[in-house]
Coordinates of C-alpha atoms and ligand atoms in Angstrom, one line a residue:
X3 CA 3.3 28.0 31.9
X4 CA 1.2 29.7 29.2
X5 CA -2.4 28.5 28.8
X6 CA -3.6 27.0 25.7
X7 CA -7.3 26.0 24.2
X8 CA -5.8 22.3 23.7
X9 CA -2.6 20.0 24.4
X10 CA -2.8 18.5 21.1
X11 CA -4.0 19.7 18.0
X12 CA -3.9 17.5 15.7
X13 CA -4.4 18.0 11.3
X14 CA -5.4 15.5 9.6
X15 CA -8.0 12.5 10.1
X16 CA -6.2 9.8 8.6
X17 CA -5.3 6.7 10.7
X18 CA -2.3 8.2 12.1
X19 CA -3.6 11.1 13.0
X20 CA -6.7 9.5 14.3
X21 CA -5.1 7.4 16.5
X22 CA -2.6 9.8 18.1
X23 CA -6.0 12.0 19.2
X24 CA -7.5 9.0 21.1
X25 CA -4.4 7.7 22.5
X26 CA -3.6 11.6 23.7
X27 CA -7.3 11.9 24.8
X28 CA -6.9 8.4 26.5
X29 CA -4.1 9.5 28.4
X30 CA -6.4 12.6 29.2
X31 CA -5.2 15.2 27.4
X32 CA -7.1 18.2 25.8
X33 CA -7.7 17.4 22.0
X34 CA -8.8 18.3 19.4
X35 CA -8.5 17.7 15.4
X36 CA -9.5 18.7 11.9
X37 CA -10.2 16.9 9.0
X38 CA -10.8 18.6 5.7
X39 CA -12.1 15.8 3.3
X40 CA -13.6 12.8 5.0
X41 CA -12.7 11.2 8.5
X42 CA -10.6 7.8 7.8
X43 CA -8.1 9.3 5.3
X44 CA -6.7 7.5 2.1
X45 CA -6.7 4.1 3.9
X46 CA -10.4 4.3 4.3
X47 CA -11.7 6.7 2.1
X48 CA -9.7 6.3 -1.4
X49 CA -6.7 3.1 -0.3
X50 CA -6.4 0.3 1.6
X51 CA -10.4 -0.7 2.1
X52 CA -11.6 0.5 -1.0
X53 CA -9.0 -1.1 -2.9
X54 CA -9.7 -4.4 -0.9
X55 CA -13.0 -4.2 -2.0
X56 CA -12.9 -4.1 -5.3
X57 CA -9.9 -7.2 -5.6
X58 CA -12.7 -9.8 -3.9
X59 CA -14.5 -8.2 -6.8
X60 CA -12.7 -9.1 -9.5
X61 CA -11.7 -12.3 -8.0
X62 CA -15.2 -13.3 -8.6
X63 CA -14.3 -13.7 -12.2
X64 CA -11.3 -16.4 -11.7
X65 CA -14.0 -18.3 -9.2
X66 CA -16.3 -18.5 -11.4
X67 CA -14.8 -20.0 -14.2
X68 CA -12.5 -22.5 -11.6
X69 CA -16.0 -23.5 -10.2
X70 CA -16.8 -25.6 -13.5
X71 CA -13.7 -27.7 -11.9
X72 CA -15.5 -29.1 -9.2
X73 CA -18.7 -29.8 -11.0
X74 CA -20.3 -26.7 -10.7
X75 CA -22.4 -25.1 -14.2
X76 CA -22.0 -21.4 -14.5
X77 CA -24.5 -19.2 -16.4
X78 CA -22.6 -16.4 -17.5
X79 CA -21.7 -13.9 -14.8
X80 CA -23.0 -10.3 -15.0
X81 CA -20.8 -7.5 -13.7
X82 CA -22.4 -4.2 -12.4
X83 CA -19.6 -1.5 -11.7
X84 CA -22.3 1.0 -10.4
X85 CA -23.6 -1.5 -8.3
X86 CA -20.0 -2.3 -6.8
X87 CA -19.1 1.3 -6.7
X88 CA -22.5 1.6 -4.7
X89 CA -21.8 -0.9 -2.4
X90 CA -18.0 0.3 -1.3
X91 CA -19.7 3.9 -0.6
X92 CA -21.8 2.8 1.4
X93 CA -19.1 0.6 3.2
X94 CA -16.6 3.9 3.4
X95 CA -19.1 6.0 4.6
X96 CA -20.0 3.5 7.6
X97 CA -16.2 3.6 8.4
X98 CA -16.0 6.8 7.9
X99 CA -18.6 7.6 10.7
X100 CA -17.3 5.0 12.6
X101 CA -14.1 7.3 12.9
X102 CA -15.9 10.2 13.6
X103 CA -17.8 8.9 16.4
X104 CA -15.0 6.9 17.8
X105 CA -13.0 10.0 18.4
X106 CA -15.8 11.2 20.0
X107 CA -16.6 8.9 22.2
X108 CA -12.7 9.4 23.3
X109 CA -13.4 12.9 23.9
X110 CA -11.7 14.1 20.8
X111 CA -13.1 17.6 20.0
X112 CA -13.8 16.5 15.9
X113 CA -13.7 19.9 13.5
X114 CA -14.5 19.7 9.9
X115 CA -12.1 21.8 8.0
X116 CA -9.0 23.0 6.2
X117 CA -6.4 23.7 9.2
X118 CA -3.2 26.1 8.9
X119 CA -0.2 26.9 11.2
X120 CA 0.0 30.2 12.4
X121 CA 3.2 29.5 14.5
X122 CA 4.4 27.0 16.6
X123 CA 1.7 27.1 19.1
X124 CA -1.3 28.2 16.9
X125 CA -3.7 26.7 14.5
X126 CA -6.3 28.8 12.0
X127 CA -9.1 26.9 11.7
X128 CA -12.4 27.5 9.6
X129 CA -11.4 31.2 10.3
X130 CA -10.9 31.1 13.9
X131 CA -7.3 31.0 15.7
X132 CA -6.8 28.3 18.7
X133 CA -3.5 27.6 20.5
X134 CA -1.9 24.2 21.5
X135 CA 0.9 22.8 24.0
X136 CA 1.3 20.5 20.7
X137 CA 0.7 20.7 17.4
X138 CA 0.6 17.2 15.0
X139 CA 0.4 17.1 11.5
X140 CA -1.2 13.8 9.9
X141 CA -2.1 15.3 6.9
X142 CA -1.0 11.7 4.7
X143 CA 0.1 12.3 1.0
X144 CA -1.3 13.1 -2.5
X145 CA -0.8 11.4 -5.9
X146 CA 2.5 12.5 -8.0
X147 CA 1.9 12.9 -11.5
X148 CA 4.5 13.9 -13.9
X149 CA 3.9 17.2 -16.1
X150 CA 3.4 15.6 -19.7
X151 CA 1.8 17.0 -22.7
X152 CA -2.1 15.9 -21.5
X153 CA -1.4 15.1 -18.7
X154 CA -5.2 16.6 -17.2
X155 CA -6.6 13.5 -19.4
X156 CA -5.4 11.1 -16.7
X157 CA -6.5 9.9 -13.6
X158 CA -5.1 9.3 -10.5
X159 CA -6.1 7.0 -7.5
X160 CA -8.1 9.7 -6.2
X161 CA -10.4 9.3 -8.7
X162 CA -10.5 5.6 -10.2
X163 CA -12.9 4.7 -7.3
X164 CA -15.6 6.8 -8.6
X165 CA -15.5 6.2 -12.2
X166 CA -19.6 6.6 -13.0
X167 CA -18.5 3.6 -15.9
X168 CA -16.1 0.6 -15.9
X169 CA -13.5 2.1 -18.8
X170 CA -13.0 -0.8 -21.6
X171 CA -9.9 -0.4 -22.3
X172 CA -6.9 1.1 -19.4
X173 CA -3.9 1.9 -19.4
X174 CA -2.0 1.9 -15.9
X175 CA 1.3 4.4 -15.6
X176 CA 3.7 3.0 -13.0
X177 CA 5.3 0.1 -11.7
X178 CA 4.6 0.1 -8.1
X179 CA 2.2 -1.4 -5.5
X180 CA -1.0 1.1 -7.0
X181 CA -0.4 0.3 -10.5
X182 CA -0.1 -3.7 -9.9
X183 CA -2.9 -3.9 -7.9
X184 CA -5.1 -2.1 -10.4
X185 CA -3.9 -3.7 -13.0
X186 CA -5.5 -7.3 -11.5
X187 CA -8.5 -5.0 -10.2
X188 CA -9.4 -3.8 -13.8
X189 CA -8.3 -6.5 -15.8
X190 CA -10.3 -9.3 -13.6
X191 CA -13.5 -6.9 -13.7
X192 CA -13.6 -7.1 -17.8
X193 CA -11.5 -4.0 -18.9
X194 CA -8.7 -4.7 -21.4
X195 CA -5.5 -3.1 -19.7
X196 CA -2.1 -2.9 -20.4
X197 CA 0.6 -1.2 -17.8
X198 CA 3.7 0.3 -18.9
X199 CA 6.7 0.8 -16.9
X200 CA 9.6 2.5 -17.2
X201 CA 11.9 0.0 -15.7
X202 CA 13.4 -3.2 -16.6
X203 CA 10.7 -5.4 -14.1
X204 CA 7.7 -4.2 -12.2
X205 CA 8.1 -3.3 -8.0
X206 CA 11.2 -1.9 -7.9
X207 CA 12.6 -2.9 -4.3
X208 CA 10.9 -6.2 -3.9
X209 CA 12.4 -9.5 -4.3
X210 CA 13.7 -10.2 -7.4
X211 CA 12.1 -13.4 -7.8
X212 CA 9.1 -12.2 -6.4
X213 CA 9.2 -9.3 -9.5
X214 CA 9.3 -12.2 -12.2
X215 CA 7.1 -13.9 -10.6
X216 CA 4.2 -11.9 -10.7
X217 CA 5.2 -10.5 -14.2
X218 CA 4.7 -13.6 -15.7
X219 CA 1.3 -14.2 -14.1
X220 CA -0.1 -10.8 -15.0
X221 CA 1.4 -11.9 -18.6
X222 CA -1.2 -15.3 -17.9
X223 CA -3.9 -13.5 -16.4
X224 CA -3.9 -11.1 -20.3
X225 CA -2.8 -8.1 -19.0
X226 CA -0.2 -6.5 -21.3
X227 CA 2.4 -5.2 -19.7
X228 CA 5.4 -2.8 -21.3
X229 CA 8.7 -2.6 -19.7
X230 CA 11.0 0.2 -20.5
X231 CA 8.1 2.1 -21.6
X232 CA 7.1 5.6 -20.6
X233 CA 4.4 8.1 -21.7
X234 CA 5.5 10.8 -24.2
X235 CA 2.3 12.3 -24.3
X236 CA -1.7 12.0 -24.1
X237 CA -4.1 13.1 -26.8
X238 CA -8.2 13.8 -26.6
X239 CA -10.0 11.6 -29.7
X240 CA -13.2 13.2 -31.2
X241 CA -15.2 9.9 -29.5
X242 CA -13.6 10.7 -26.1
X243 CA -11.0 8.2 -26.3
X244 CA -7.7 9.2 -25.3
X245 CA -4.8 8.3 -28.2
X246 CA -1.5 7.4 -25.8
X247 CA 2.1 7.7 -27.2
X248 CA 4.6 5.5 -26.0
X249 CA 8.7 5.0 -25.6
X250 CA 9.8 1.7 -26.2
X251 CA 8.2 -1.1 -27.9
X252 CA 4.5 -0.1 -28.6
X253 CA 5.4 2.1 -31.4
X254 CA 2.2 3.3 -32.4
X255 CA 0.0 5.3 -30.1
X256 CA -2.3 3.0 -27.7
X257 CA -6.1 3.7 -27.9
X258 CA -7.7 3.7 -24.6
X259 CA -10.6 5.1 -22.5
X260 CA -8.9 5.7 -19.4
X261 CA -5.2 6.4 -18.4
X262 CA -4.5 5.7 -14.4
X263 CA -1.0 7.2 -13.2
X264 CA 0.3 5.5 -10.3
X265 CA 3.5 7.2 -10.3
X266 CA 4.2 7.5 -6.6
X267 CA 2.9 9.8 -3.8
X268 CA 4.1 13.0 -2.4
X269 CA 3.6 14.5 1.1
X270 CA 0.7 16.7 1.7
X271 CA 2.1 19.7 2.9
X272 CA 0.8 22.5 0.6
X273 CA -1.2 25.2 2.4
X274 CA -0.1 23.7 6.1
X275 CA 2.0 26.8 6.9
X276 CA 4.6 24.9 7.7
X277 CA 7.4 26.7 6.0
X278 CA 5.9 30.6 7.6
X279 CA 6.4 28.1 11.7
X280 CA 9.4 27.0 10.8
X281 CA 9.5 23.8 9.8
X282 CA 12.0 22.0 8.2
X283 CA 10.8 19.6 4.7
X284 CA 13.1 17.2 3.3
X285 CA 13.8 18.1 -0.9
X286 CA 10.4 15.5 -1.4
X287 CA 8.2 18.3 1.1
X288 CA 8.3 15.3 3.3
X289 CA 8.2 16.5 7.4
X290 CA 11.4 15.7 8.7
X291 CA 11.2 14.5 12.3
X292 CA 13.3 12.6 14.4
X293 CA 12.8 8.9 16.0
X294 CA 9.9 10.3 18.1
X295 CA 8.5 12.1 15.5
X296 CA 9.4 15.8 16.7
X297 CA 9.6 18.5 14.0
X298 CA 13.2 21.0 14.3
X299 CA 9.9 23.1 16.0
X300 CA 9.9 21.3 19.3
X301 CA 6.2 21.8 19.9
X302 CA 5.4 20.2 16.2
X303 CA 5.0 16.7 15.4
X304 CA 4.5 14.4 12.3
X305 CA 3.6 11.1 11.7
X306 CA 2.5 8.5 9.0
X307 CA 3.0 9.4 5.1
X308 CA 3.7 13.0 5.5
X309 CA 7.3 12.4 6.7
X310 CA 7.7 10.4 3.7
X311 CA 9.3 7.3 5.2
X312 CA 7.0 4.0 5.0
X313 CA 4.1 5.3 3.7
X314 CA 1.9 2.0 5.0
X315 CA -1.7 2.5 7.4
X316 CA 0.0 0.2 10.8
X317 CA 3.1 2.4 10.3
X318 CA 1.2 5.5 10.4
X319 CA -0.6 3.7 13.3
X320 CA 2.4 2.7 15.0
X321 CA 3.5 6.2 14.7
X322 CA 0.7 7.8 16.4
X323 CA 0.4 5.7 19.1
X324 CA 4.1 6.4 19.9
X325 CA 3.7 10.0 19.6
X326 CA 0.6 10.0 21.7
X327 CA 2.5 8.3 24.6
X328 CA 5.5 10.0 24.3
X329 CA 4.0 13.2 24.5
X330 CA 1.6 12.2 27.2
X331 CA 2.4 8.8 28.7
X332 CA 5.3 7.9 31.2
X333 CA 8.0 7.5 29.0
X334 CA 8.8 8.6 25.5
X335 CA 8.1 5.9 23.3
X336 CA 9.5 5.3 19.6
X337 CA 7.6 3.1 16.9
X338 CA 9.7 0.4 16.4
X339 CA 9.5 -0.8 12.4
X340 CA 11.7 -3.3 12.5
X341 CA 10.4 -5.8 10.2
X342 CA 7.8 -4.4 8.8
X343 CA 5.4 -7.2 6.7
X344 CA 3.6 -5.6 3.5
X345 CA 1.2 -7.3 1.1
X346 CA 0.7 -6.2 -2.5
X347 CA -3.4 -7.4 -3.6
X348 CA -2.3 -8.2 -6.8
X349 CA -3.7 -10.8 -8.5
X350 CA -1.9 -13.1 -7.2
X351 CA -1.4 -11.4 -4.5
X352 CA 2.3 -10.7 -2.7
X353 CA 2.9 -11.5 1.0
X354 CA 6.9 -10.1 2.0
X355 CA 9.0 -10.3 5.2
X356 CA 12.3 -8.7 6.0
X357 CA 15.0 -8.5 3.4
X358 CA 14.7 -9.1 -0.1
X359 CA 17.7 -11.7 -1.5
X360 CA 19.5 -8.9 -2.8
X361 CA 19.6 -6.8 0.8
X362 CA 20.8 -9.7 2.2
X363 CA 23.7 -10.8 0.4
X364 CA 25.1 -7.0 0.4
X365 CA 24.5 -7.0 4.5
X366 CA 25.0 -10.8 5.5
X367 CA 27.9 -11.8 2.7
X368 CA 26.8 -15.3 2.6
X369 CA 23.1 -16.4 2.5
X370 CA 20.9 -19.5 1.6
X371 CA 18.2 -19.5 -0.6
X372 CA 15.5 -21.6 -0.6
X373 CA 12.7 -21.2 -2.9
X374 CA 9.5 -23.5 -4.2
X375 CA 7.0 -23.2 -7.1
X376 CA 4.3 -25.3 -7.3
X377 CA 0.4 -25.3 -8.1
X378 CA -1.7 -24.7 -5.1
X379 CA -4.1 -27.7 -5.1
X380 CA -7.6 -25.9 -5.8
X381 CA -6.1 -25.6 -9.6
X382 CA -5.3 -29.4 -10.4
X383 CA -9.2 -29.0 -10.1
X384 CA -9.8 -25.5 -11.8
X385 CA -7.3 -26.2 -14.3
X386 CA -6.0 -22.9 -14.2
X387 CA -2.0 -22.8 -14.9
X388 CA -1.2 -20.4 -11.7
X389 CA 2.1 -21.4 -10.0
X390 CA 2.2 -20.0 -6.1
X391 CA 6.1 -18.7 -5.3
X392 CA 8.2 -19.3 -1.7
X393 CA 11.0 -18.3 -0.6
X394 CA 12.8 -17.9 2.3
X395 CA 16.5 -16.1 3.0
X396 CA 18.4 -17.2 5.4
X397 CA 22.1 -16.2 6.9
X398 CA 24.4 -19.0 6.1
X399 CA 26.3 -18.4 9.4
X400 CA 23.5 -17.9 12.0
X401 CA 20.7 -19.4 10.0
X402 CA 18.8 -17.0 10.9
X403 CA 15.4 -16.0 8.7
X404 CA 16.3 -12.7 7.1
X405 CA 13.2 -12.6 5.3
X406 CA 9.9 -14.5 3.9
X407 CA 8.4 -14.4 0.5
X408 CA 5.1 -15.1 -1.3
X409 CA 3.2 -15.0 -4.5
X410 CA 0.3 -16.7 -4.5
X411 CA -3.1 -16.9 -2.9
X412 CA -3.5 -16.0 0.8
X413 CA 0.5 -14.9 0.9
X414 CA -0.9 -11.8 2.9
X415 CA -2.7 -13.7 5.6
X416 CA 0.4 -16.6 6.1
X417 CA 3.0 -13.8 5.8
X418 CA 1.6 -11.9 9.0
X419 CA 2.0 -15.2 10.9
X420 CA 5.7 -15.4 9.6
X421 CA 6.8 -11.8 10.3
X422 CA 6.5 -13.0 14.2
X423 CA 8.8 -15.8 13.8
X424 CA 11.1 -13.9 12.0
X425 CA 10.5 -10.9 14.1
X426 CA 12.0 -12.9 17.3
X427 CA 14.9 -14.4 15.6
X428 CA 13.2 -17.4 14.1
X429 CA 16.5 -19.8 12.3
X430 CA 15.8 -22.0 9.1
X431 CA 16.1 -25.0 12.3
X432 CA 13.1 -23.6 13.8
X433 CA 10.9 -23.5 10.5
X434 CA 11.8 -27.0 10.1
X435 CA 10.9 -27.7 13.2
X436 CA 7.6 -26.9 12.8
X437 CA 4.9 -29.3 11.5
X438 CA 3.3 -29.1 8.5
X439 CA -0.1 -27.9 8.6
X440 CA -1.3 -30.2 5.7
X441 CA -2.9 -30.0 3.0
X442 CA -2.0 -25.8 2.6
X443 CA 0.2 -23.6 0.6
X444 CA 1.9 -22.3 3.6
X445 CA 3.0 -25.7 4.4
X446 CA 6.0 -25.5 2.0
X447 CA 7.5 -22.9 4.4
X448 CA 8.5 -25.2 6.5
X449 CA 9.2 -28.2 4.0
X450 CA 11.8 -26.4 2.2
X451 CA 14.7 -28.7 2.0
X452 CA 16.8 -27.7 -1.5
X453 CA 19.5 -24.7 -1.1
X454 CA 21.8 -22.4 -3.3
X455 CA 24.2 -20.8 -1.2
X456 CA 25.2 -17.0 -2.4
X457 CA 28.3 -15.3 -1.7
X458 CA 29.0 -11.3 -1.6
X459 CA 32.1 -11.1 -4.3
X460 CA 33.5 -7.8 -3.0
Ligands
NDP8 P1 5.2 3.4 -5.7 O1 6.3 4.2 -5.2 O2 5.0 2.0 -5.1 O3 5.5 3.2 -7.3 C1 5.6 4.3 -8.1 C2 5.8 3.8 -9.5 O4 5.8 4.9 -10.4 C3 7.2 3.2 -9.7 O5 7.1 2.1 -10.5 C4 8.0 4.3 -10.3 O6 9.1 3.9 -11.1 C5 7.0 5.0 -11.2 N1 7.3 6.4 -11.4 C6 7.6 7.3 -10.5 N2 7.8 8.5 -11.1 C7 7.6 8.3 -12.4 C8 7.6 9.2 -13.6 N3 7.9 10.4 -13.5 N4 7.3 8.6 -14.8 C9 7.0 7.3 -14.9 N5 7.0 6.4 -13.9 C10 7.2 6.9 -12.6 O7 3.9 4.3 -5.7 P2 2.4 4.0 -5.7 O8 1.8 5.2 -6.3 O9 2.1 2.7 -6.4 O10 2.0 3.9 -4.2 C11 2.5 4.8 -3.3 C12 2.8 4.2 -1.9 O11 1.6 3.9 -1.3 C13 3.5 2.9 -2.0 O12 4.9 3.1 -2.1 C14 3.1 2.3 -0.7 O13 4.0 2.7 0.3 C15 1.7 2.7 -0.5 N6 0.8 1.7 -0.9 C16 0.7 0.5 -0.3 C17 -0.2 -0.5 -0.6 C18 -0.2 -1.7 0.1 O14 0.3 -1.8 1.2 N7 -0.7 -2.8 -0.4 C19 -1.1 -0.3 -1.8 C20 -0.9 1.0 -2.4 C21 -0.1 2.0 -2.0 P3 10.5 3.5 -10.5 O15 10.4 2.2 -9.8 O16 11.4 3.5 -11.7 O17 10.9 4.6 -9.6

């Protein structure tokens, strides 16, 4: 058997990656990997946390204005977007090393630097060529922004976190998780934003209800939002502000300071090599690998948002793990995704479970609904008119859970709970079953009593 420098290399830094090298190393393998931004990838560095961060911030604004509720007197609240964008650095950067020194202290060999395939075996490396048994490439995804006249006056999520300024007035491209969760970021920390969608309804692929839903909350919360509107194309004003022409029903071109595209995300796979080894892309440039992640190269692997499948951080996770074990451990070992939970921090935010109503009635035929609205409790005192949404879909003739639904506060934090129940084969018996946990929002899960049944007409 030839000799290599390591038995996994692995490209990228990103949680998928990350993990595979200390679950490799664990296992003791050789490793070692390369990173050519920052350690944590776009969940730490420019997603998940960051974005995190910055929804508590804008929340403050809702919670201090519900505080006069309960008694409370409120000077008027003053916003510093440095001093926020100051704080998440110094939060990311603690992560960030917190990577680094993890995968160290695994006995990861950490490299800072662009890394290439050479061929199936072989890596360049800040100019130097090293060989592997295996090669993994973790190398996440990039924004996707369409080629419209302007075009380089947007910005993208890349760079939104690092705006030097708060921009007064936004307008958010997209109708997906990025561009509804910015939307509630920007609009709660004082800008005046308006999104504008191509589609009929926001989040294509969610829960129809759930789409409404939140529409007409964001409508509540001021934030205009266009449907069946695209960008035609983006103009430079003398004063720096960008003039923004529209399809659809804003028929004269919006003034704004900012323009964010959230437009989707594409594979990272430029400059990899991959094509010169061998390996085969799917028409996105997505990695196409099979259930244990193995390229058509059998000594290359891919996992997380790279093979363009869920992009999500505990996918990507899930995925490394699996890969690490496989290649190392006893037995090969696939990421099961079955039911995979996913939250959206809008304001309010979305917690979702399994199948949408939808799915379910083209795979099950005959379903139940059951579904609540109501005002969580905190408002009868805040006064605020925000209605929290339920819903649960169930199979008429197994009553089975197919899948839960939220909008409203918390829905992240009780959907994770629910996604076990539903997970092992929870039925609508079993929810009922369950006490109350009383007084909560996540309470009306199991107090759902009203049902529509929905039948497949074929
Ligand atoms: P999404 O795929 O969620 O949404 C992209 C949006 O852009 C859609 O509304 C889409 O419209 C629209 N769009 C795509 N192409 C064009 C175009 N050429 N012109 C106009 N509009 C266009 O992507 P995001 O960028 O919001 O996020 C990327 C991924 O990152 C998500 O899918 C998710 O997997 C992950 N993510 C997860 C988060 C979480 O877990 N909370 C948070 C943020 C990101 P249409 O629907 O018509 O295709």
């Amino acid at each position: 058997m030839p000799s290599y420098d390591y038995q996994l290399f692995v490209i990228g830094g990103g949680s998928g990656g990350v993990r595979a090298a200390r679950i490799a190393a664990g296992l003791g393998a050789r490793v070692a990997i390369a990173e050519n931004f920052r350690y944590g990838g776009t969940c730490v560095i420019r997603g998940c946390v960051p974005k995190k961060l910055l929804v508590y911030a804008a929340h403050f604004a809702e919670d201090f204005a519900d505080a006069q509720g309960f008694g409370w007197s409120v000077p008027p609240a003053q916003f510093s977007w440095p001093k926020l964008i100051e704080a998440k650095n110094k939060e990311i950067a603690r992560l960030s090393s917190i990577y680094e020194n993890n995968l160290t202290a695994s006995k990861v060999e950490v490299m800072h630097g662009a890394a290439r395939l050479v061929d199936a075996h072989t890596v360049l490396v800040n100019g130097k060529q090293v060989t592997a048994e295996h090669i993994l490439v973790a190398t996440g995804g990039t924004p996707f922004v369409p080629q419209i006249p302007g075009i380089e006056h947007a910005i993208t999520s890349n760079e939104v976190f690092d705006l030097p300024q708060l921009p007064k007035r936004v307008l958010i491209v997209g109708g997906g998780y990025i561009a509804v969760e910015f939307a509630g970021i920007l609009n709660g920390l004082g800008a005046q934003v308006t999104l504008c969608y191509r589609g009929e309804q926001v989040l294509r692929g969610f829960d129809d209800d759930v789409r409404t839903h939140l529409f007409e909350e964001m409508l509540k919360k001021g934030i205009t939002v266009l449907l069946h509107s695209d960008v035609v194309r983006i103009d430079k004003s003398s004063d720096s502000s960008l003039s923004v022409a529209l399809t659809g029903s804003q028929t004269t071109p919006l003034g704004v300071d900012a323009v964010l595209y959230a437009t989707g995300r594409v594979p990272n796979t430029l400059g990899l090599g991959l094509a010169e080894a061998g390996v085969a892309l799917d028409e996105a440039g997505g990695v196409t690998v099979d259930a244990f992640g193995q390229t058509n190269i059998s000594s290359i692997h891919a996992v997380g948002d790279v093979t363009n499948r869920i992009a999500l951080t505990p996918v990507a996770i899930r995925e490394g793990a699996a890969l690490a074990n496989t290649l190392f451990g006893p037995t090969p070992v696939s990421a099961d995704l079955t039911t995979v939970p996913s939250a959206v921090f809008s304001q309010p935010p979305i917690g979702t479970v399994g199948l949408t109503e939808a799915q379910a009635l083209v795979q099950y035929g005959e379903i139940d609904i059951y579904s609540s609205k109501f005002r969580n409790m905190r408002h009868t005192l805040s006064g605020r008119n925000e209605r929290t949404l339920v819903k649960l879909i169930v199979d008429s003739a197994s009553q089975r859970v197919l899948g839960a639904h939220m909008v409203g506060a918390d829905s992240p934090e009780i959907i994770q709970g629910l996604a076990i129940a539903i997970r092992m084969g929870a039925t609508k018996a079993d929810f009922d079953a369950t006490v109350a946990l009383h007084p909560s929002a996540a309470e009306e899960f199991v107090t759902l009593r009203d049902k529509v049944t929905r039948k497949r007409h074929d």
